[in-house]
mmCIF file with all atom_site columns, C-alpha atoms in Angstrom:
data_model
loop_
_atom_site.group_PDB
_atom_site.id
_atom_site.type_symbol
_atom_site.label_atom_id
_atom_site.label_alt_id
_atom_site.label_comp_id
_atom_site.label_asym_id
_atom_site.label_entity_id
_atom_site.label_seq_id
_atom_site.pdbx_PDB_ins_code
_atom_site.Cartn_x
_atom_site.Cartn_y
_atom_site.Cartn_z
_atom_site.occupancy
_atom_site.B_iso_or_equiv
_atom_site.pdbx_formal_charge
_atom_site.auth_seq_id
_atom_site.auth_comp_id
_atom_site.auth_asym_id
_atom_site.auth_atom_id
_atom_site.pdbx_PDB_model_num
ATOM 1   C CA . MET A 1 1   ? -9.254  -49.365 23.496  1.00 76.00 ? 125 MET A CA 1
ATOM 2   C CA . GLU A 1 2   ? -11.368 -46.611 24.979  1.00 85.00 ? 126 GLU A CA 1
ATOM 3   C CA . TRP A 1 3   ? -8.311  -44.399 25.657  1.00 83.00 ? 127 TRP A CA 1
ATOM 4   C CA . ILE A 1 4   ? -7.228  -44.807 21.987  1.00 84.00 ? 128 ILE A CA 1
ATOM 5   C CA . LEU A 1 5   ? -10.614 -43.507 20.869  1.00 75.00 ? 129 LEU A CA 1
ATOM 6   C CA . VAL A 1 6   ? -10.332 -40.573 23.295  1.00 75.00 ? 130 VAL A CA 1
ATOM 7   C CA . ALA A 1 7   ? -6.815  -39.804 22.071  1.00 77.00 ? 131 ALA A CA 1
ATOM 8   C CA . VAL A 1 8   ? -7.927  -39.949 18.406  1.00 73.00 ? 132 VAL A CA 1
ATOM 9   C CA . LEU A 1 9   ? -10.824 -37.644 19.159  1.00 72.00 ? 133 LEU A CA 1
ATOM 10  C CA . ALA A 1 10  ? -8.530  -35.225 20.945  1.00 75.00 ? 134 ALA A CA 1
ATOM 11  C CA . VAL A 1 11  ? -6.118  -35.173 18.024  1.00 72.00 ? 135 VAL A CA 1
ATOM 12  C CA . LEU A 1 12  ? -9.042  -34.633 15.623  1.00 70.00 ? 136 LEU A CA 1
ATOM 13  C CA . LEU A 1 13  ? -10.343 -31.745 17.734  1.00 72.00 ? 137 LEU A CA 1
ATOM 14  C CA . VAL A 1 14  ? -6.865  -30.139 17.802  1.00 69.00 ? 138 VAL A CA 1
ATOM 15  C CA . VAL A 1 15  ? -6.518  -30.527 14.024  1.00 69.00 ? 139 VAL A CA 1
ATOM 16  C CA . ALA A 1 16  ? -10.009 -29.109 13.491  1.00 71.00 ? 140 ALA A CA 1
ATOM 17  C CA . ALA A 1 17  ? -9.228  -26.157 15.760  1.00 66.00 ? 141 ALA A CA 1
ATOM 18  C CA . VAL A 1 18  ? -5.970  -25.471 13.897  1.00 67.00 ? 142 VAL A CA 1
ATOM 19  C CA . LEU A 1 19  ? -7.692  -25.691 10.551  1.00 63.00 ? 143 LEU A CA 1
ATOM 20  C CA . LEU A 1 20  ? -10.474 -23.377 11.727  1.00 68.00 ? 144 LEU A CA 1
ATOM 21  C CA . TRP A 1 21  ? -7.938  -20.899 13.087  1.00 70.00 ? 145 TRP A CA 1
ATOM 22  C CA . ARG A 1 22  ? -5.999  -20.896 9.807   1.00 71.00 ? 146 ARG A CA 1
ATOM 23  C CA . ALA A 1 23  ? -9.206  -20.458 7.780   1.00 69.00 ? 147 ALA A CA 1
ATOM 24  C CA . ARG A 1 24  ? -10.228 -17.547 10.047  1.00 81.00 ? 148 ARG A CA 1
ATOM 25  C CA . ARG A 1 25  ? -6.765  -15.951 9.732   1.00 75.00 ? 149 ARG A CA 1
ATOM 26  C CA . SER A 1 26  ? -6.831  -16.352 5.948   1.00 76.00 ? 150 SER A CA 1
ATOM 27  C CA . GLN A 1 27  ? -10.272 -14.737 5.792   1.00 79.00 ? 151 GLN A CA 1
ATOM 28  C CA . GLN A 1 28  ? -9.100  -11.827 7.974   1.00 82.00 ? 152 GLN A CA 1
ATOM 29  C CA . LEU A 1 29  ? -6.010  -11.323 5.756   1.00 78.00 ? 153 LEU A CA 1
ATOM 30  C CA . ARG A 1 30  ? -8.113  -11.553 2.595   1.00 85.00 ? 154 ARG A CA 1
ATOM 31  C CA . GLU A 1 31  ? -10.576 -8.935  3.963   1.00 84.00 ? 155 GLU A CA 1
ATOM 32  C CA . GLY A 1 32  ? -7.897  -6.700  5.405   1.00 86.00 ? 156 GLY A CA 1
ATOM 33  C CA . PHE A 1 33  ? -5.606  -6.684  2.392   1.00 89.00 ? 157 PHE A CA 1
ATOM 34  C CA . GLY A 1 34  ? -8.221  -6.942  -0.343  1.00 88.00 ? 158 GLY A CA 1
ATOM 35  C CA . PRO A 1 35  ? -6.627  -7.027  -3.777  1.00 90.00 ? 159 PRO A CA 1
ATOM 36  C CA . GLU A 1 36  ? -3.178  -6.970  -2.209  1.00 91.00 ? 160 GLU A CA 1
ATOM 37  C CA . TYR A 1 37  ? -3.874  -10.401 -0.686  1.00 90.00 ? 161 TYR A CA 1
ATOM 38  C CA . GLU A 1 38  ? -4.552  -11.912 -4.156  1.00 90.00 ? 162 GLU A CA 1
ATOM 39  C CA . ARG A 1 39  ? -1.587  -10.140 -5.697  1.00 91.00 ? 163 ARG A CA 1
ATOM 40  C CA . THR A 1 40  ? 0.748   -11.448 -3.016  1.00 92.00 ? 164 THR A CA 1
ATOM 41  C CA . VAL A 1 41  ? -0.601  -14.988 -3.287  1.00 92.00 ? 165 VAL A CA 1
ATOM 42  C CA . ALA A 1 42  ? -0.090  -14.843 -7.076  1.00 93.00 ? 166 ALA A CA 1
ATOM 43  C CA . GLU A 1 43  ? 3.384   -13.370 -6.695  1.00 91.00 ? 167 GLU A CA 1
ATOM 44  C CA . ARG A 1 44  ? 4.525   -15.939 -4.123  1.00 90.00 ? 168 ARG A CA 1
ATOM 45  C CA . GLY A 1 45  ? 2.727   -18.846 -5.779  1.00 92.00 ? 169 GLY A CA 1
ATOM 46  C CA . ASP A 1 46  ? 1.880   -20.239 -2.359  1.00 91.00 ? 170 ASP A CA 1
ATOM 47  C CA . ARG A 1 47  ? -0.924  -19.101 -0.049  1.00 88.00 ? 171 ARG A CA 1
ATOM 48  C CA . ARG A 1 48  ? 0.973   -19.906 3.195   1.00 90.00 ? 172 ARG A CA 1
ATOM 49  C CA . ALA A 1 49  ? 4.068   -18.001 2.066   1.00 93.00 ? 173 ALA A CA 1
ATOM 50  C CA . ALA A 1 50  ? 1.898   -15.067 1.022   1.00 92.00 ? 174 ALA A CA 1
ATOM 51  C CA . GLU A 1 51  ? -0.001  -15.038 4.291   1.00 92.00 ? 175 GLU A CA 1
ATOM 52  C CA . SER A 1 52  ? 3.246   -15.230 6.220   1.00 92.00 ? 176 SER A CA 1
ATOM 53  C CA . GLU A 1 53  ? 4.553   -12.213 4.332   1.00 93.00 ? 177 GLU A CA 1
ATOM 54  C CA . LEU A 1 54  ? 1.348   -10.254 4.907   1.00 94.00 ? 178 LEU A CA 1
ATOM 55  C CA . LEU A 1 55  ? 1.501   -11.042 8.636   1.00 91.00 ? 179 LEU A CA 1
ATOM 56  C CA . GLU A 1 56  ? 5.096   -9.860  8.719   1.00 94.00 ? 180 GLU A CA 1
ATOM 57  C CA . ARG A 1 57  ? 4.009   -6.617  7.032   1.00 94.00 ? 181 ARG A CA 1
ATOM 58  C CA . ARG A 1 58  ? 1.351   -6.073  9.692   1.00 92.00 ? 182 ARG A CA 1
ATOM 59  C CA . GLN A 1 59  ? 3.792   -6.729  12.478  1.00 93.00 ? 183 GLN A CA 1
ATOM 60  C CA . ARG A 1 60  ? 6.324   -4.309  10.939  1.00 93.00 ? 184 ARG A CA 1
ATOM 61  C CA . ARG A 1 61  ? 3.556   -1.687  10.500  1.00 93.00 ? 185 ARG A CA 1
ATOM 62  C CA . GLU A 1 62  ? 2.507   -2.031  14.121  1.00 91.00 ? 186 GLU A CA 1
ATOM 63  C CA . LYS A 1 63  ? 5.990   -0.926  15.182  1.00 93.00 ? 187 LYS A CA 1
ATOM 64  C CA . LEU A 1 64  ? 5.759   2.298   13.062  1.00 92.00 ? 188 LEU A CA 1
ATOM 65  C CA . ASP A 1 65  ? 4.451   5.609   14.343  1.00 93.00 ? 189 ASP A CA 1
ATOM 66  C CA . VAL A 1 66  ? 2.145   6.339   11.430  1.00 93.00 ? 190 VAL A CA 1
ATOM 67  C CA . ARG A 1 67  ? -0.013  9.355   12.050  1.00 94.00 ? 191 ARG A CA 1
ATOM 68  C CA . GLU A 1 68  ? -2.433  11.714  10.304  1.00 93.00 ? 192 GLU A CA 1
ATOM 69  C CA . LEU A 1 69  ? -1.147  14.978  8.917   1.00 95.00 ? 193 LEU A CA 1
ATOM 70  C CA . GLU A 1 70  ? -1.962  18.212  10.647  1.00 94.00 ? 194 GLU A CA 1
ATOM 71  C CA . PRO A 1 71  ? -4.592  20.225  8.698   1.00 95.00 ? 195 PRO A CA 1
ATOM 72  C CA . ALA A 1 72  ? -2.054  22.950  7.771   1.00 95.00 ? 196 ALA A CA 1
ATOM 73  C CA . ALA A 1 73  ? 0.394   20.366  6.428   1.00 96.00 ? 197 ALA A CA 1
ATOM 74  C CA . ARG A 1 74  ? -2.428  18.633  4.513   1.00 96.00 ? 198 ARG A CA 1
ATOM 75  C CA . GLU A 1 75  ? -3.380  21.940  2.850   1.00 96.00 ? 199 GLU A CA 1
ATOM 76  C CA . GLN A 1 76  ? 0.260   22.698  1.971   1.00 97.00 ? 200 GLN A CA 1
ATOM 77  C CA . TYR A 1 77  ? 0.665   19.325  0.363   1.00 97.00 ? 201 TYR A CA 1
ATOM 78  C CA . ALA A 1 78  ? -2.630  19.739  -1.494  1.00 96.00 ? 202 ALA A CA 1
ATOM 79  C CA . ASP A 1 79  ? -1.383  23.097  -2.840  1.00 97.00 ? 203 ASP A CA 1
ATOM 80  C CA . ARG A 1 80  ? 1.884   21.533  -3.918  1.00 97.00 ? 204 ARG A CA 1
ATOM 81  C CA . TRP A 1 81  ? -0.039  18.734  -5.645  1.00 97.00 ? 205 TRP A CA 1
ATOM 82  C CA . ARG A 1 82  ? -2.182  21.182  -7.606  1.00 97.00 ? 206 ARG A CA 1
ATOM 83  C CA . ALA A 1 83  ? 0.958   23.014  -8.703  1.00 97.00 ? 207 ALA A CA 1
ATOM 84  C CA . THR A 1 84  ? 2.481   19.718  -9.803  1.00 97.00 ? 208 THR A CA 1
ATOM 85  C CA . GLN A 1 85  ? -0.606  18.906  -11.817 1.00 96.00 ? 209 GLN A CA 1
ATOM 86  C CA . ARG A 1 86  ? -0.505  22.305  -13.513 1.00 96.00 ? 210 ARG A CA 1
ATOM 87  C CA . ARG A 1 87  ? 3.180   21.747  -14.332 1.00 95.00 ? 211 ARG A CA 1
ATOM 88  C CA . PHE A 1 88  ? 2.292   18.558  -16.142 1.00 96.00 ? 212 PHE A CA 1
ATOM 89  C CA . VAL A 1 89  ? 0.898   20.501  -19.106 1.00 93.00 ? 213 VAL A CA 1
ATOM 90  C CA . ASP A 1 90  ? 4.300   22.021  -20.001 1.00 95.00 ? 214 ASP A CA 1
ATOM 91  C CA . GLU A 1 91  ? 6.745   19.609  -18.245 1.00 95.00 ? 215 GLU A CA 1
ATOM 92  C CA . PRO A 1 92  ? 5.232   16.149  -17.911 1.00 96.00 ? 216 PRO A CA 1
ATOM 93  C CA . VAL A 1 93  ? 8.472   14.312  -17.152 1.00 95.00 ? 217 VAL A CA 1
ATOM 94  C CA . GLN A 1 94  ? 9.362   16.745  -14.380 1.00 95.00 ? 218 GLN A CA 1
ATOM 95  C CA . ALA A 1 95  ? 5.817   16.731  -13.017 1.00 96.00 ? 219 ALA A CA 1
ATOM 96  C CA . VAL A 1 96  ? 5.872   12.921  -12.704 1.00 96.00 ? 220 VAL A CA 1
ATOM 97  C CA . ALA A 1 97  ? 9.187   13.047  -10.936 1.00 95.00 ? 221 ALA A CA 1
ATOM 98  C CA . GLU A 1 98  ? 7.835   15.756  -8.624  1.00 96.00 ? 222 GLU A CA 1
ATOM 99  C CA . ALA A 1 99  ? 4.691   13.717  -7.945  1.00 97.00 ? 223 ALA A CA 1
ATOM 100 C CA . ASP A 1 100 ? 6.913   10.806  -6.872  1.00 95.00 ? 224 ASP A CA 1
ATOM 101 C CA . GLU A 1 101 ? 8.894   13.075  -4.561  1.00 95.00 ? 225 GLU A CA 1
ATOM 102 C CA . LEU A 1 102 ? 5.698   14.567  -3.161  1.00 96.00 ? 226 LEU A CA 1
ATOM 103 C CA . VAL A 1 103 ? 4.202   11.145  -2.368  1.00 96.00 ? 227 VAL A CA 1
ATOM 104 C CA . THR A 1 104 ? 7.463   10.199  -0.680  1.00 95.00 ? 228 THR A CA 1
ATOM 105 C CA . ALA A 1 105 ? 7.430   13.398  1.385   1.00 96.00 ? 229 ALA A CA 1
ATOM 106 C CA . VAL A 1 106 ? 3.861   12.763  2.560   1.00 97.00 ? 230 VAL A CA 1
ATOM 107 C CA . MET A 1 107 ? 4.779   9.200   3.455   1.00 96.00 ? 231 MET A CA 1
ATOM 108 C CA . ARG A 1 108 ? 7.768   10.443  5.465   1.00 95.00 ? 232 ARG A CA 1
ATOM 109 C CA . ASP A 1 109 ? 5.672   13.088  7.269   1.00 95.00 ? 233 ASP A CA 1
ATOM 110 C CA . ARG A 1 110 ? 3.038   10.466  8.059   1.00 96.00 ? 234 ARG A CA 1
ATOM 111 C CA . GLY A 1 111 ? 5.699   8.233   9.632   1.00 94.00 ? 235 GLY A CA 1
ATOM 112 C CA . TYR A 1 112 ? 6.350   5.611   6.991   1.00 95.00 ? 236 TYR A CA 1
ATOM 113 C CA . PRO A 1 113 ? 10.042  4.753   6.556   1.00 93.00 ? 237 PRO A CA 1
ATOM 114 C CA . VAL A 1 114 ? 11.053  6.011   3.111   1.00 92.00 ? 238 VAL A CA 1
ATOM 115 C CA . GLU A 1 115 ? 14.742  5.164   3.337   1.00 89.00 ? 239 GLU A CA 1
ATOM 116 C CA . ASP A 1 116 ? 13.972  1.579   2.415   1.00 79.00 ? 240 ASP A CA 1
ATOM 117 C CA . ASP A 1 117 ? 13.785  0.377   -1.207  1.00 89.00 ? 241 ASP A CA 1
ATOM 118 C CA . PHE A 1 118 ? 10.605  0.861   -3.136  1.00 93.00 ? 242 PHE A CA 1
ATOM 119 C CA . ASP A 1 119 ? 9.278   -2.652  -2.598  1.00 93.00 ? 243 ASP A CA 1
ATOM 120 C CA . ARG A 1 120 ? 9.551   -2.198  1.199   1.00 92.00 ? 244 ARG A CA 1
ATOM 121 C CA . ARG A 1 121 ? 7.814   1.159   1.015   1.00 93.00 ? 245 ARG A CA 1
ATOM 122 C CA . ALA A 1 122 ? 4.978   -0.314  -1.024  1.00 94.00 ? 246 ALA A CA 1
ATOM 123 C CA . ALA A 1 123 ? 4.687   -3.198  1.402   1.00 94.00 ? 247 ALA A CA 1
ATOM 124 C CA . ASP A 1 124 ? 4.483   -0.807  4.333   1.00 93.00 ? 248 ASP A CA 1
ATOM 125 C CA . VAL A 1 125 ? 1.813   1.287   2.639   1.00 94.00 ? 249 VAL A CA 1
ATOM 126 C CA . SER A 1 126 ? -0.153  -1.834  1.650   1.00 95.00 ? 250 SER A CA 1
ATOM 127 C CA . VAL A 1 127 ? -1.089  -2.540  5.257   1.00 94.00 ? 251 VAL A CA 1
ATOM 128 C CA . ASP A 1 128 ? -3.018  0.741   5.614   1.00 93.00 ? 252 ASP A CA 1
ATOM 129 C CA . HIS A 1 129 ? -3.897  1.348   1.977   1.00 93.00 ? 253 HIS A CA 1
ATOM 130 C CA . PRO A 1 130 ? -4.247  -2.071  0.303   1.00 93.00 ? 254 PRO A CA 1
ATOM 131 C CA . VAL A 1 131 ? -6.539  -0.828  -2.493  1.00 89.00 ? 255 VAL A CA 1
ATOM 132 C CA . VAL A 1 132 ? -4.380  2.006   -3.744  1.00 93.00 ? 256 VAL A CA 1
ATOM 133 C CA . VAL A 1 133 ? -0.936  0.465   -3.259  1.00 94.00 ? 257 VAL A CA 1
ATOM 134 C CA . GLU A 1 134 ? -1.218  -0.966  -6.798  1.00 94.00 ? 258 GLU A CA 1
ATOM 135 C CA . HIS A 1 135 ? -1.526  2.605   -8.058  1.00 96.00 ? 259 HIS A CA 1
ATOM 136 C CA . TYR A 1 136 ? 1.761   3.320   -6.290  1.00 96.00 ? 260 TYR A CA 1
ATOM 137 C CA . ARG A 1 137 ? 3.428   0.361   -8.024  1.00 95.00 ? 261 ARG A CA 1
ATOM 138 C CA . ALA A 1 138 ? 2.087   1.332   -11.430 1.00 96.00 ? 262 ALA A CA 1
ATOM 139 C CA . ALA A 1 139 ? 3.116   4.997   -11.020 1.00 96.00 ? 263 ALA A CA 1
ATOM 140 C CA . HIS A 1 140 ? 6.586   4.009   -9.831  1.00 95.00 ? 264 HIS A CA 1
ATOM 141 C CA . ALA A 1 141 ? 7.066   1.710   -12.835 1.00 95.00 ? 265 ALA A CA 1
ATOM 142 C CA . ILE A 1 142 ? 6.097   4.446   -15.253 1.00 96.00 ? 266 ILE A CA 1
ATOM 143 C CA . SER A 1 143 ? 8.325   6.932   -13.364 1.00 93.00 ? 267 SER A CA 1
ATOM 144 C CA . THR A 1 144 ? 11.243  4.469   -13.704 1.00 93.00 ? 268 THR A CA 1
ATOM 145 C CA . ASP A 1 145 ? 10.502  4.128   -17.459 1.00 94.00 ? 269 ASP A CA 1
ATOM 146 C CA . SER A 1 146 ? 10.347  7.889   -17.738 1.00 92.00 ? 270 SER A CA 1
ATOM 147 C CA . ALA A 1 147 ? 13.777  8.273   -16.128 1.00 89.00 ? 271 ALA A CA 1
ATOM 148 C CA . ARG A 1 148 ? 15.133  5.974   -18.880 1.00 90.00 ? 272 ARG A CA 1
ATOM 149 C CA . GLY A 1 149 ? 13.297  7.973   -21.534 1.00 90.00 ? 273 GLY A CA 1
ATOM 150 C CA . ASP A 1 150 ? 10.860  5.080   -22.198 1.00 92.00 ? 274 ASP A CA 1
ATOM 151 C CA . ALA A 1 151 ? 7.545   6.708   -21.276 1.00 92.00 ? 275 ALA A CA 1
ATOM 152 C CA . GLY A 1 152 ? 5.278   8.615   -23.600 1.00 93.00 ? 276 GLY A CA 1
ATOM 153 C CA . THR A 1 153 ? 2.909   11.434  -22.678 1.00 93.00 ? 277 THR A CA 1
ATOM 154 C CA . GLU A 1 154 ? -0.041  9.108   -22.163 1.00 95.00 ? 278 GLU A CA 1
ATOM 155 C CA . ASP A 1 155 ? 2.084   6.891   -19.900 1.00 96.00 ? 279 ASP A CA 1
ATOM 156 C CA . LEU A 1 156 ? 3.079   9.963   -17.892 1.00 96.00 ? 280 LEU A CA 1
ATOM 157 C CA . ARG A 1 157 ? -0.558  11.056  -17.657 1.00 96.00 ? 281 ARG A CA 1
ATOM 158 C CA . GLN A 1 158 ? -1.394  7.615   -16.282 1.00 97.00 ? 282 GLN A CA 1
ATOM 159 C CA . ALA A 1 159 ? 1.411   7.918   -13.750 1.00 97.00 ? 283 ALA A CA 1
ATOM 160 C CA . MET A 1 160 ? -0.080  11.171  -12.498 1.00 97.00 ? 284 MET A CA 1
ATOM 161 C CA . VAL A 1 161 ? -3.503  9.493   -12.155 1.00 97.00 ? 285 VAL A CA 1
ATOM 162 C CA . HIS A 1 162 ? -1.920  6.642   -10.203 1.00 97.00 ? 286 HIS A CA 1
ATOM 163 C CA . TYR A 1 163 ? 0.088   9.009   -7.993  1.00 97.00 ? 287 TYR A CA 1
ATOM 164 C CA . ARG A 1 164 ? -3.015  11.098  -7.290  1.00 96.00 ? 288 ARG A CA 1
ATOM 165 C CA . ALA A 1 165 ? -4.920  8.032   -6.092  1.00 96.00 ? 289 ALA A CA 1
ATOM 166 C CA . LEU A 1 166 ? -2.309  7.250   -3.491  1.00 95.00 ? 290 LEU A CA 1
ATOM 167 C CA . PHE A 1 167 ? -1.659  10.912  -2.687  1.00 96.00 ? 291 PHE A CA 1
ATOM 168 C CA . GLU A 1 168 ? -5.331  11.569  -1.909  1.00 95.00 ? 292 GLU A CA 1
ATOM 169 C CA . GLU A 1 169 ? -5.499  8.416   0.231   1.00 94.00 ? 293 GLU A CA 1
ATOM 170 C CA . LEU A 1 170 ? -2.382  9.405   2.145   1.00 95.00 ? 294 LEU A CA 1
ATOM 171 C CA . LEU A 1 171 ? -3.685  12.931  2.667   1.00 93.00 ? 295 LEU A CA 1
ATOM 172 C CA . GLY A 1 172 ? -6.978  11.589  3.877   1.00 84.00 ? 296 GLY A CA 1
ATOM 173 C CA . GLY A 1 173 ? -9.213  13.500  1.520   1.00 51.00 ? 297 GLY A CA 1
ATOM 174 C CA . ASP A 1 174 ? -9.789  15.279  -1.741  1.00 43.00 ? 298 ASP A CA 1
ATOM 175 C CA . THR A 1 175 ? -6.877  17.442  -3.001  1.00 41.00 ? 299 THR A CA 1
ATOM 176 C CA . HIS A 1 176 ? -8.983  19.307  -5.540  1.00 40.00 ? 300 HIS A CA 1
ATOM 177 C CA . ARG A 1 177 ? -9.823  22.969  -5.041  1.00 36.00 ? 301 ARG A CA 1
ATOM 178 C CA . ARG A 1 178 ? -13.014 23.382  -3.085  1.00 33.00 ? 302 ARG A CA 1
ATOM 179 C CA . ASP A 1 179 ? -14.360 25.794  -5.659  1.00 32.00 ? 303 ASP A CA 1
ATOM 180 C CA . GLU A 1 180 ? -13.764 23.489  -8.653  1.00 34.00 ? 304 GLU A CA 1
#
């Protein structure tokens, strides 16, 4: 009888340890991915499936050689971004398309794989930039609408705001002129 009690206690300890480990992992994912955690849980409809996906994203990201941009490259991209913003006044559709291309170029130069489909690119970026990845999704959706002729000027303006949020995050700083 005594050995049964010991076995039951051992099983209970193992179960408690597993539950504690899962709770800690969930908390770390929630803190690390922020709003992206909640979005993924809502999208998957299952916390375990969402957490599994987020862990897979982290593992994929760990295999990438993501790096900071050199200061000269950062400044060149910042200049290109300012030119794109100025272009918006006269050519909003083209400016949004250019903003998308510019974000993709920065991602490529930082070491993110950009050959994959959009969802994979967003997933890759979400590991390092979980707060602004939703801006990327919103901007991309508007850009897609624009390519079909389904986006108005205000939509395009919003796309530029969304692209700028991700762009600045990827660059690692403010892209506005220092004298502005």
